[in-house]
Coordinates of C-alpha atoms in Angstrom, one line a residue:
M1 CA 7.2 61.6 -77.9
T2 CA 4.8 62.6 -75.2
K3 CA 2.9 59.3 -75.2
T4 CA 6.3 57.4 -75.7
I5 CA 7.4 58.9 -72.3
K6 CA 3.8 58.2 -70.3
N7 CA 4.5 54.8 -71.7
V8 CA 7.8 54.6 -70.2
S9 CA 6.8 56.6 -66.9
L10 CA 4.1 53.9 -66.4
I11 CA 6.5 51.2 -66.9
I12 CA 8.7 52.5 -64.3
L13 CA 6.3 53.1 -62.0
S14 CA 4.9 49.9 -62.2
V15 CA 8.3 48.5 -61.5
V16 CA 8.9 50.7 -58.8
L17 CA 5.0 49.1 -57.1
V18 CA 6.4 45.7 -57.5
A19 CA 9.7 46.4 -56.4
A20 CA 7.8 48.2 -53.3
I21 CA 5.3 45.2 -52.7
I22 CA 7.9 42.8 -53.1
T23 CA 10.4 44.3 -50.7
A24 CA 7.5 44.5 -48.1
A25 CA 6.2 41.2 -48.6
L26 CA 9.8 39.8 -48.1
Y27 CA 10.2 42.2 -44.7
N28 CA 7.3 40.6 -43.5
L29 CA 8.3 37.2 -44.3
N30 CA 11.6 38.0 -42.5
K31 CA 9.8 39.4 -39.8
A32 CA 7.8 36.4 -39.3
F33 CA 10.5 33.9 -39.8
A34 CA 12.6 35.7 -37.1
V35 CA 9.7 35.6 -34.5
G36 CA 11.0 33.5 -31.5
T37 CA 11.9 34.4 -27.8
T38 CA 15.5 33.7 -27.0
I39 CA 16.7 33.7 -23.4
Q40 CA 20.1 33.7 -21.9
S41 CA 21.4 33.1 -18.1
Q42 CA 23.9 31.8 -16.1
G43 CA 21.6 29.9 -13.5
D44 CA 17.7 29.0 -13.9
T45 CA 15.9 31.8 -15.9
F46 CA 12.3 31.4 -16.5
Y47 CA 10.2 33.1 -19.1
L48 CA 6.3 32.9 -19.1
S49 CA 4.0 33.4 -21.2
E50 CA 0.5 34.9 -20.5
T51 CA -1.2 31.7 -21.6
E52 CA -2.5 29.8 -18.7
Y53 CA -4.3 26.4 -18.0
D54 CA -6.4 25.5 -15.1
K55 CA -5.4 22.5 -12.9
D56 CA -8.1 20.3 -14.5
Q57 CA -7.5 21.3 -17.9
K58 CA -6.1 19.1 -20.5
F59 CA -3.6 20.5 -23.0
V60 CA -0.7 19.5 -25.4
Y61 CA 2.6 22.1 -25.7
T62 CA 5.6 21.7 -27.8
A63 CA 8.6 24.1 -29.1
V64 CA 11.9 23.6 -30.4
A65 CA 14.7 24.7 -28.3
N66 CA 17.6 26.0 -30.7
F67 CA 21.0 26.1 -28.5
N68 CA 23.6 28.9 -29.3
Y69 CA 25.9 27.7 -26.4
G70 CA 25.4 26.2 -23.1
N71 CA 23.5 23.5 -21.0
A72 CA 19.9 22.7 -20.9
A73 CA 16.7 24.5 -22.0
G74 CA 13.1 23.1 -21.5
L75 CA 9.6 23.8 -21.5
A76 CA 7.7 25.3 -18.4
F77 CA 4.5 24.5 -17.5
G78 CA 1.8 24.5 -14.4
A79 CA 4.1 27.8 -13.0
K80 CA 3.2 30.7 -11.3
D81 CA 6.2 33.2 -11.1
G82 CA 8.2 33.5 -8.3
E83 CA 6.2 30.3 -6.8
R84 CA 6.3 27.3 -8.6
Y85 CA 7.5 25.8 -11.9
F86 CA 7.3 22.4 -13.4
V87 CA 10.0 22.0 -16.4
F88 CA 10.6 19.5 -18.6
N89 CA 14.2 20.1 -20.2
V90 CA 17.0 18.7 -21.8
D91 CA 20.9 19.0 -20.7
R92 CA 23.3 18.5 -23.3
N93 CA 26.2 18.7 -20.7
E94 CA 25.0 15.6 -19.0
N95 CA 23.4 13.9 -21.9
H96 CA 19.7 13.9 -20.0
V97 CA 16.2 14.8 -20.2
K98 CA 14.8 15.4 -16.7
L99 CA 11.3 16.4 -15.4
L100 CA 11.9 19.2 -12.6
Y101 CA 9.8 20.8 -9.9
F102 CA 10.9 24.4 -8.8
S103 CA 9.7 25.8 -5.7
V104 CA 10.3 29.1 -4.3
N105 CA 10.4 29.8 -0.8
N106 CA 11.4 33.2 1.1
G107 CA 12.8 34.3 -2.8
V108 CA 15.2 31.0 -2.1
T109 CA 14.6 29.2 -5.4
T110 CA 15.3 24.9 -4.9
A111 CA 14.7 22.2 -7.8
K112 CA 14.2 18.9 -7.5
E113 CA 14.6 15.9 -10.3
L114 CA 11.5 14.5 -10.4
L115 CA 12.5 11.7 -13.4
T116 CA 15.5 11.3 -15.1
D117 CA 16.6 9.4 -18.7
Y118 CA 19.4 9.5 -20.8
F119 CA 18.8 11.6 -23.7
I120 CA 20.5 9.3 -26.2
G121 CA 21.2 6.1 -24.9
N122 CA 20.3 4.0 -22.0
D123 CA 21.8 2.6 -18.9
K124 CA 23.3 -0.5 -20.4
M125 CA 26.1 1.9 -22.1
T126 CA 30.0 0.9 -21.1
E127 CA 32.2 4.0 -20.1
S128 CA 33.6 4.4 -23.1
E129 CA 30.0 4.4 -24.9
R130 CA 29.0 6.9 -22.3
N131 CA 31.7 9.3 -23.0
Y132 CA 31.4 8.9 -26.9
V133 CA 28.2 10.1 -26.9
A134 CA 28.2 12.6 -24.4
G135 CA 30.9 14.3 -26.5
K136 CA 28.1 14.1 -30.0
V137 CA 25.4 15.2 -27.4
K138 CA 27.3 18.3 -26.4
G139 CA 26.9 19.3 -29.9
V140 CA 23.3 18.7 -30.7
D141 CA 21.8 22.4 -31.8
K142 CA 18.1 21.8 -31.4
V143 CA 15.5 19.7 -29.7
Q144 CA 11.9 19.5 -30.1
L145 CA 10.3 18.9 -26.5
K146 CA 6.4 18.1 -26.0
V147 CA 4.5 18.0 -23.0
I148 CA 0.9 16.4 -22.7
L149 CA -0.8 16.8 -19.7
T150 CA -4.3 15.1 -19.0
P151 CA -5.6 15.8 -15.6
E152 CA -8.6 13.7 -14.2
E153 CA -11.5 13.7 -11.9
N154 CA -9.9 11.6 -9.5
G155 CA -7.4 14.1 -9.0
K156 CA -4.6 12.2 -10.6
V157 CA -2.7 14.3 -13.2
Y158 CA -1.5 12.4 -16.2
A159 CA 1.6 13.2 -18.0
E160 CA 3.4 12.1 -21.0
F161 CA 6.9 13.9 -22.4
Y162 CA 8.6 14.1 -25.7
A163 CA 12.0 15.0 -26.6
D164 CA 12.3 14.6 -30.6
N165 CA 9.1 12.9 -31.0
I166 CA 10.5 10.1 -28.4
R167 CA 8.3 9.6 -25.4
R168 CA 10.7 9.5 -22.4
F169 CA 10.9 8.0 -19.1
G170 CA 9.8 5.1 -20.0
V171 CA 7.0 4.1 -22.6
D172 CA 5.0 1.9 -20.0
N173 CA 5.7 4.2 -17.3
V174 CA 2.3 5.5 -15.8
I175 CA 3.5 9.4 -15.0
D176 CA 0.8 11.4 -12.4
L177 CA 2.5 14.8 -11.4
N178 CA 0.7 14.7 -7.9
S179 CA 1.9 11.2 -7.2
F180 CA 5.5 12.7 -6.5
T181 CA 6.8 14.1 -2.8
V182 CA 8.9 17.5 -2.2
D183 CA 10.9 17.4 0.9
G184 CA 9.2 14.2 2.3
V185 CA 5.6 15.8 1.8
A186 CA 3.2 14.1 -0.3
A187 CA 1.0 16.9 -1.7
P188 CA -0.8 17.8 -5.2
L189 CA 1.9 19.5 -6.7
Y190 CA 0.5 20.6 -9.7
K191 CA -2.1 23.3 -9.7
G192 CA -2.1 24.6 -13.0
G193 CA -0.5 27.7 -14.3
N194 CA 1.3 29.3 -17.0
I195 CA 3.5 28.0 -19.7
G196 CA 6.9 29.2 -20.8
F197 CA 10.4 28.4 -20.9
N198 CA 13.4 27.8 -19.0
C199 CA 17.3 27.6 -19.8
F200 CA 20.1 26.8 -17.6
A201 CA 23.8 28.2 -18.1
A202 CA 22.6 28.8 -22.0
E203 CA 21.7 30.8 -24.8
V204 CA 18.5 29.3 -26.4
E205 CA 16.0 30.5 -29.3
F206 CA 12.7 28.5 -28.5
T207 CA 10.5 28.5 -32.1
D208 CA 8.0 26.4 -33.9
V209 CA 5.9 26.9 -30.4
Y210 CA 2.3 25.2 -30.6
Y211 CA 0.0 24.8 -27.8
G212 CA -3.8 24.2 -27.4
V213 CA -6.3 22.2 -25.3
S214 CA -6.2 18.4 -25.9
D215 CA -9.0 15.4 -25.0
Y216 CA -6.3 13.0 -26.0
S217 CA -2.4 11.9 -26.4
Y218 CA -1.3 12.2 -29.7
Y219 CA -0.2 8.7 -29.6
T220 CA -3.1 7.5 -28.4
E221 CA -5.2 8.0 -30.9
L222 CA -7.6 5.5 -32.5
Y223 CA -5.8 5.3 -35.6
R224 CA -2.4 6.7 -34.6
Q225 CA 0.1 3.6 -35.4
Q226 CA 1.7 2.3 -32.6
Y227 CA 4.6 0.3 -33.8
H228 CA 6.0 2.0 -37.0
F229 CA 7.0 5.7 -37.0
S230 CA 4.5 8.2 -36.8
Q231 CA 5.0 12.1 -36.9
Y232 CA 2.8 13.8 -34.3
A233 CA 1.6 16.3 -36.7
P234 CA 1.1 17.4 -40.1
W235 CA 2.6 14.6 -42.5
N236 CA 6.4 13.1 -43.2
N237 CA 8.3 12.4 -46.2
D238 CA 10.8 9.8 -47.2
P239 CA 9.7 7.8 -44.4
N240 CA 12.3 4.8 -45.3
G241 CA 14.9 7.5 -44.7
L242 CA 14.5 7.8 -40.8
V243 CA 17.6 4.9 -39.9
Y244 CA 20.8 6.4 -39.3

């Protein structure tokens, strides 16, 4: 009888320990799954990380913007808090992707659109098509954004921008961040800085955040397909199902 009680006690103890381990594992999993940065604002708000790249460092930076509501969200880079910010964003309200440069003078933040393009569609759309597409874009709940910077020794800072893995501002358009002018003044705008997030009149959670030093663009790799679709990283499944 005593032996049976001991065996039952051991079984109960084992079950409790297993349950505790499973609970702990689920808690850690949920905790890890819940990791993300959520920012909310009425105007433009910036959230910078401690990660910083010098003006001559090459890097790639990507994240998914998950909209709870609102207009626009993007990736900030080359930023110095309270002084300057580059932002690549998607504006659901306007159906646009934009490259913006924010400068701060005497506490006043000024934004300039350096490049603008449609998020979905093009300038050949009719007004009715634009209205139809714009209505759909306002309901898009998440967008993957990516920035690739390649500074060169000649002072040029080549940049590539992708939204949902589609290169923006013209596939053949060579973008040099130091070729733009602000307020009529031509000067090197890109001075390196922190990476982070931006949102405008929205609440957005940023997930799947990756960044690192890069010696090349993902889409100029030696064996990267240039005609057929290829995802920017790991692998993809059912590629024949990509046509919508």
